[in-house]
Amino acid sequence: MADSTKTDLSKVTTSRRTVMDPALGDDLMERVLRPENLRKGWHQVKANHGAPGVDGMTIEEFPAFAREHWPSIRQALRDETYQPSPVRRTEIPKRHGQGKRLLGIPTVVDRVIQQAIAQVLGPLFDPDFSASSFGFRPGRSAHHAVTQIQGYIKTGSKVAVDLDLAKFFD
């Protein structure tokens, strides 16, 4: 990608403020690729004990693979030529036997990269999310949403809206 087509994230306008944060003007990819950030990302992926992706690589096989291949992966990320692998699709039963849920399983390499990116971008953008947003946010869960709704009921509110974008991008 040519430099002239890149978005200058130091001037992004959000719903609450215009971001002139020097952190957004930094080279975010270099922050993602810092050894301590990648190490933290790897530890999180390892702790999740995920299944292999389309390449069949297990969590246990990743360290040896990374020692041999990480320099070229890092360079591809810097050069913006890195191509994530396809996601392995599988169906898992929903709780209480109510059908199946489609699950996409990225490769271990892609999960480490995704986690490293999330660790850099999450703290930059999470503060601008709605206080009523609970999905896939650190320190928040469906249980927190229920607690918030219960508080609204106690104060006299009579309507709750639950939105799920499950099929929005299909």
PDB file of C-alpha atoms in Angstrom:
ATOM      1  CA  MET A   1       0.000   0.000   0.000  1.00  0.00           C
ATOM      2  CA  ALA A   2       1.430   3.379  -0.961  1.00  0.00           C
ATOM      3  CA  ASP A   3       1.961   5.872   1.827  1.00  0.00           C
ATOM      4  CA  SER A   4      -0.388   8.365   0.173  1.00  0.00           C
ATOM      5  CA  THR A   5      -3.341   5.977   0.638  1.00  0.00           C
ATOM      6  CA  LYS A   6      -2.795   5.284   4.337  1.00  0.00           C
ATOM      7  CA  THR A   7      -5.158   6.781   6.886  1.00  0.00           C
ATOM      8  CA  ASP A   8      -3.540   9.167   9.347  1.00  0.00           C
ATOM      9  CA  LEU A   9      -4.931   7.766  12.587  1.00  0.00           C
ATOM     10  CA  SER A  10      -3.648  10.760  14.541  1.00  0.00           C
ATOM     11  CA  LYS A  11      -6.562  12.798  13.131  1.00  0.00           C
ATOM     12  CA  VAL A  12      -9.411  10.313  13.415  1.00  0.00           C
ATOM     13  CA  THR A  13     -12.703  11.767  14.633  1.00  0.00           C
ATOM     14  CA  THR A  14     -14.712   9.581  16.984  1.00  0.00           C
ATOM     15  CA  SER A  15     -18.203  10.126  18.322  1.00  0.00           C
ATOM     16  CA  ARG A  16     -16.825  11.696  21.504  1.00  0.00           C
ATOM     17  CA  ARG A  17     -13.694  13.523  20.451  1.00  0.00           C
ATOM     18  CA  THR A  18     -11.226  14.268  17.711  1.00  0.00           C
ATOM     19  CA  VAL A  19      -8.250  12.062  18.353  1.00  0.00           C
ATOM     20  CA  MET A  20      -5.035  14.023  18.412  1.00  0.00           C
ATOM     21  CA  ASP A  21      -3.473  11.435  20.661  1.00  0.00           C
ATOM     22  CA  PRO A  22       0.237  11.011  19.883  1.00  0.00           C
ATOM     23  CA  ALA A  23      -0.203   7.279  20.445  1.00  0.00           C
ATOM     24  CA  LEU A  24      -2.334   7.074  17.303  1.00  0.00           C
ATOM     25  CA  GLY A  25       0.299   8.921  15.297  1.00  0.00           C
ATOM     26  CA  ASP A  26       2.932   6.377  16.309  1.00  0.00           C
ATOM     27  CA  ASP A  27       3.707   3.467  14.035  1.00  0.00           C
ATOM     28  CA  LEU A  28       1.104   1.105  15.411  1.00  0.00           C
ATOM     29  CA  MET A  29       2.561  -1.903  13.624  1.00  0.00           C
ATOM     30  CA  GLU A  30       5.871  -1.435  15.406  1.00  0.00           C
ATOM     31  CA  ARG A  31       3.966  -1.374  18.696  1.00  0.00           C
ATOM     32  CA  VAL A  32       2.194  -4.591  17.686  1.00  0.00           C
ATOM     33  CA  LEU A  33       5.529  -6.218  16.797  1.00  0.00           C
ATOM     34  CA  ARG A  34       7.330  -5.333  20.008  1.00  0.00           C
ATOM     35  CA  PRO A  35       8.693  -8.540  21.547  1.00  0.00           C
ATOM     36  CA  GLU A  36       6.950  -7.940  24.876  1.00  0.00           C
ATOM     37  CA  ASN A  37       3.589  -7.409  23.137  1.00  0.00           C
ATOM     38  CA  LEU A  38       3.995 -10.549  21.016  1.00  0.00           C
ATOM     39  CA  ARG A  39       5.060 -12.556  24.053  1.00  0.00           C
ATOM     40  CA  LYS A  40       1.965 -11.392  25.943  1.00  0.00           C
ATOM     41  CA  GLY A  41      -0.190 -12.263  22.919  1.00  0.00           C
ATOM     42  CA  TRP A  42       1.350 -15.727  22.683  1.00  0.00           C
ATOM     43  CA  HIS A  43       0.747 -16.380  26.386  1.00  0.00           C
ATOM     44  CA  GLN A  44      -2.923 -15.408  25.985  1.00  0.00           C
ATOM     45  CA  VAL A  45      -3.366 -17.664  22.946  1.00  0.00           C
ATOM     46  CA  LYS A  46      -1.616 -20.524  24.744  1.00  0.00           C
ATOM     47  CA  ALA A  47      -3.803 -20.065  27.834  1.00  0.00           C
ATOM     48  CA  ASN A  48      -6.938 -20.372  25.668  1.00  0.00           C
ATOM     49  CA  HIS A  49      -5.916 -23.902  24.537  1.00  0.00           C
ATOM     50  CA  GLY A  50      -7.484 -23.446  21.102  1.00  0.00           C
ATOM     51  CA  ALA A  51      -7.836 -26.091  18.425  1.00  0.00           C
ATOM     52  CA  PRO A  52      -5.627 -26.130  15.318  1.00  0.00           C
ATOM     53  CA  GLY A  53      -6.625 -24.041  12.310  1.00  0.00           C
ATOM     54  CA  VAL A  54      -6.546 -25.125   8.648  1.00  0.00           C
ATOM     55  CA  ASP A  55      -2.787 -25.755   8.820  1.00  0.00           C
ATOM     56  CA  GLY A  56      -3.203 -28.344  11.599  1.00  0.00           C
ATOM     57  CA  MET A  57      -0.596 -26.662  13.835  1.00  0.00           C
ATOM     58  CA  THR A  58      -1.212 -27.169  17.543  1.00  0.00           C
ATOM     59  CA  ILE A  59      -0.392 -24.790  20.366  1.00  0.00           C
ATOM     60  CA  GLU A  60       2.460 -27.135  21.359  1.00  0.00           C
ATOM     61  CA  GLU A  61       4.010 -26.956  17.870  1.00  0.00           C
ATOM     62  CA  PHE A  62       3.936 -23.161  17.623  1.00  0.00           C
ATOM     63  CA  PRO A  63       7.137 -22.240  19.533  1.00  0.00           C
ATOM     64  CA  ALA A  64       9.396 -24.314  17.246  1.00  0.00           C
ATOM     65  CA  PHE A  65       7.587 -22.978  14.175  1.00  0.00           C
ATOM     66  CA  ALA A  66       7.918 -19.394  15.409  1.00  0.00           C
ATOM     67  CA  ARG A  67      11.661 -19.730  16.084  1.00  0.00           C
ATOM     68  CA  GLU A  68      12.189 -20.724  12.464  1.00  0.00           C
ATOM     69  CA  HIS A  69       9.603 -18.596  10.638  1.00  0.00           C
ATOM     70  CA  TRP A  70       8.911 -15.516  12.766  1.00  0.00           C
ATOM     71  CA  PRO A  71      11.491 -13.227  11.079  1.00  0.00           C
ATOM     72  CA  SER A  72       9.768 -13.660   7.696  1.00  0.00           C
ATOM     73  CA  ILE A  73       6.291 -13.265   9.233  1.00  0.00           C
ATOM     74  CA  ARG A  74       7.404 -10.081  11.012  1.00  0.00           C
ATOM     75  CA  GLN A  75       8.808  -8.690   7.757  1.00  0.00           C
ATOM     76  CA  ALA A  76       5.616  -9.548   5.852  1.00  0.00           C
ATOM     77  CA  LEU A  77       3.600  -7.676   8.498  1.00  0.00           C
ATOM     78  CA  ARG A  78       5.906  -4.659   8.198  1.00  0.00           C
ATOM     79  CA  ASP A  79       5.732  -4.784   4.394  1.00  0.00           C
ATOM     80  CA  GLU A  80       1.932  -5.144   4.494  1.00  0.00           C
ATOM     81  CA  THR A  81       2.187  -8.348   2.456  1.00  0.00           C
ATOM     82  CA  TYR A  82       1.155 -10.766   5.221  1.00  0.00           C
ATOM     83  CA  GLN A  83      -1.800 -12.933   4.208  1.00  0.00           C
ATOM     84  CA  PRO A  84      -3.781 -14.577   7.016  1.00  0.00           C
ATOM     85  CA  SER A  85      -4.690 -18.192   6.438  1.00  0.00           C
ATOM     86  CA  PRO A  86      -8.266 -19.227   5.763  1.00  0.00           C
ATOM     87  CA  VAL A  87     -10.321 -19.924   8.864  1.00  0.00           C
ATOM     88  CA  ARG A  88     -11.274 -23.522   9.643  1.00  0.00           C
ATOM     89  CA  ARG A  89     -15.066 -23.717   9.900  1.00  0.00           C
ATOM     90  CA  THR A  90     -16.739 -26.094  12.288  1.00  0.00           C
ATOM     91  CA  GLU A  91     -20.105 -26.369  13.954  1.00  0.00           C
ATOM     92  CA  ILE A  92     -20.439 -26.750  17.684  1.00  0.00           C
ATOM     93  CA  PRO A  93     -23.620 -27.517  19.609  1.00  0.00           C
ATOM     94  CA  LYS A  94     -25.275 -24.585  21.338  1.00  0.00           C
ATOM     95  CA  ARG A  95     -25.887 -24.832  25.053  1.00  0.00           C
ATOM     96  CA  HIS A  96     -29.039 -26.613  26.071  1.00  0.00           C
ATOM     97  CA  GLY A  97     -29.230 -28.457  22.730  1.00  0.00           C
ATOM     98  CA  GLN A  98     -30.744 -25.549  20.784  1.00  0.00           C
ATOM     99  CA  GLY A  99     -29.059 -26.153  17.425  1.00  0.00           C
ATOM    100  CA  LYS A 100     -25.496 -25.530  16.322  1.00  0.00           C
ATOM    101  CA  ARG A 101     -23.264 -22.500  16.143  1.00  0.00           C
ATOM    102  CA  LEU A 102     -20.792 -21.927  13.316  1.00  0.00           C
ATOM    103  CA  LEU A 103     -17.288 -21.401  14.675  1.00  0.00           C
ATOM    104  CA  GLY A 104     -14.281 -20.080  12.759  1.00  0.00           C
ATOM    105  CA  ILE A 105     -10.889 -21.257  14.002  1.00  0.00           C
ATOM    106  CA  PRO A 106      -7.886 -19.203  12.830  1.00  0.00           C
ATOM    107  CA  THR A 107      -4.411 -20.717  12.759  1.00  0.00           C
ATOM    108  CA  VAL A 108      -2.271 -20.335  15.864  1.00  0.00           C
ATOM    109  CA  VAL A 109      -0.024 -17.864  14.007  1.00  0.00           C
ATOM    110  CA  ASP A 110      -3.003 -15.723  13.037  1.00  0.00           C
ATOM    111  CA  ARG A 111      -4.405 -15.878  16.583  1.00  0.00           C
ATOM    112  CA  VAL A 112      -1.100 -14.613  18.021  1.00  0.00           C
ATOM    113  CA  ILE A 113      -1.055 -11.755  15.507  1.00  0.00           C
ATOM    114  CA  GLN A 114      -4.719 -10.922  16.160  1.00  0.00           C
ATOM    115  CA  GLN A 115      -4.125 -10.906  19.916  1.00  0.00           C
ATOM    116  CA  ALA A 116      -1.058  -8.663  19.554  1.00  0.00           C
ATOM    117  CA  ILE A 117      -3.079  -6.217  17.439  1.00  0.00           C
ATOM    118  CA  ALA A 118      -5.996  -6.255  19.893  1.00  0.00           C
ATOM    119  CA  GLN A 119      -3.622  -5.499  22.787  1.00  0.00           C
ATOM    120  CA  VAL A 120      -2.452  -2.334  21.018  1.00  0.00           C
ATOM    121  CA  LEU A 121      -5.731  -1.121  19.516  1.00  0.00           C
ATOM    122  CA  GLY A 122      -8.110  -2.124  22.322  1.00  0.00           C
ATOM    123  CA  PRO A 123      -6.891   0.439  24.876  1.00  0.00           C
ATOM    124  CA  LEU A 124      -6.945   3.159  22.199  1.00  0.00           C
ATOM    125  CA  PHE A 125     -10.536   2.627  21.055  1.00  0.00           C
ATOM    126  CA  ASP A 126     -12.353   0.915  23.943  1.00  0.00           C
ATOM    127  CA  PRO A 127     -12.869   4.175  25.893  1.00  0.00           C
ATOM    128  CA  ASP A 128     -15.045   5.472  23.033  1.00  0.00           C
ATOM    129  CA  PHE A 129     -17.433   2.483  23.078  1.00  0.00           C
ATOM    130  CA  SER A 130     -20.838   2.863  24.656  1.00  0.00           C
ATOM    131  CA  ALA A 131     -21.113   2.099  28.357  1.00  0.00           C
ATOM    132  CA  SER A 132     -24.050  -0.097  27.340  1.00  0.00           C
ATOM    133  CA  SER A 133     -21.915  -2.259  25.044  1.00  0.00           C
ATOM    134  CA  PHE A 134     -20.907  -5.564  26.622  1.00  0.00           C
ATOM    135  CA  GLY A 135     -20.013  -7.932  23.775  1.00  0.00           C
ATOM    136  CA  PHE A 136     -16.374  -8.940  23.344  1.00  0.00           C
ATOM    137  CA  ARG A 137     -15.039  -6.249  25.651  1.00  0.00           C
ATOM    138  CA  PRO A 138     -12.454  -6.703  28.369  1.00  0.00           C
ATOM    139  CA  GLY A 139     -13.929  -6.938  31.836  1.00  0.00           C
ATOM    140  CA  ARG A 140     -17.497  -7.132  30.495  1.00  0.00           C
ATOM    141  CA  SER A 141     -19.853 -10.020  29.955  1.00  0.00           C
ATOM    142  CA  ALA A 142     -23.501 -10.923  29.492  1.00  0.00           C
ATOM    143  CA  HIS A 143     -23.728 -11.158  33.288  1.00  0.00           C
ATOM    144  CA  HIS A 144     -22.681  -7.495  33.554  1.00  0.00           C
ATOM    145  CA  ALA A 145     -25.367  -6.567  31.019  1.00  0.00           C
ATOM    146  CA  VAL A 146     -28.015  -8.382  33.067  1.00  0.00           C
ATOM    147  CA  THR A 147     -26.883  -6.567  36.214  1.00  0.00           C
ATOM    148  CA  GLN A 148     -27.145  -3.231  34.413  1.00  0.00           C
ATOM    149  CA  ILE A 149     -30.656  -4.061  33.143  1.00  0.00           C
ATOM    150  CA  GLN A 150     -31.716  -5.071  36.664  1.00  0.00           C
ATOM    151  CA  GLY A 151     -30.523  -1.682  37.900  1.00  0.00           C
ATOM    152  CA  TYR A 152     -32.587   0.075  35.215  1.00  0.00           C
ATOM    153  CA  ILE A 153     -35.669  -1.975  36.190  1.00  0.00           C
ATOM    154  CA  LYS A 154     -35.233  -0.924  39.816  1.00  0.00           C
ATOM    155  CA  THR A 155     -35.242   2.738  38.748  1.00  0.00           C
ATOM    156  CA  GLY A 156     -38.519   2.299  36.846  1.00  0.00           C
ATOM    157  CA  SER A 157     -37.406   1.621  33.284  1.00  0.00           C
ATOM    158  CA  LYS A 158     -39.794  -0.666  31.455  1.00  0.00           C
ATOM    159  CA  VAL A 159     -38.085  -1.294  28.092  1.00  0.00           C
ATOM    160  CA  ALA A 160     -34.817  -3.064  27.304  1.00  0.00           C
ATOM    161  CA  VAL A 161     -33.365  -3.486  23.822  1.00  0.00           C
ATOM    162  CA  ASP A 162     -31.027  -6.341  22.941  1.00  0.00           C
ATOM    163  CA  LEU A 163     -29.189  -6.052  19.632  1.00  0.00           C
ATOM    164  CA  ASP A 164     -27.128  -8.816  18.102  1.00  0.00           C
ATOM    165  CA  LEU A 165     -25.260  -8.269  14.863  1.00  0.00           C
ATOM    166  CA  ALA A 166     -24.859 -12.029  14.320  1.00  0.00           C
ATOM    167  CA  LYS A 167     -25.869 -11.966  10.622  1.00  0.00           C
ATOM    168  CA  PHE A 168     -25.075  -8.310   9.901  1.00  0.00           C
ATOM    169  CA  PHE A 169     -21.932  -9.018   7.859  1.00  0.00           C
ATOM    170  CA  ASP A 170     -23.255 -12.116   6.042  1.00  0.00           C
TER     171      ASP A 170
END
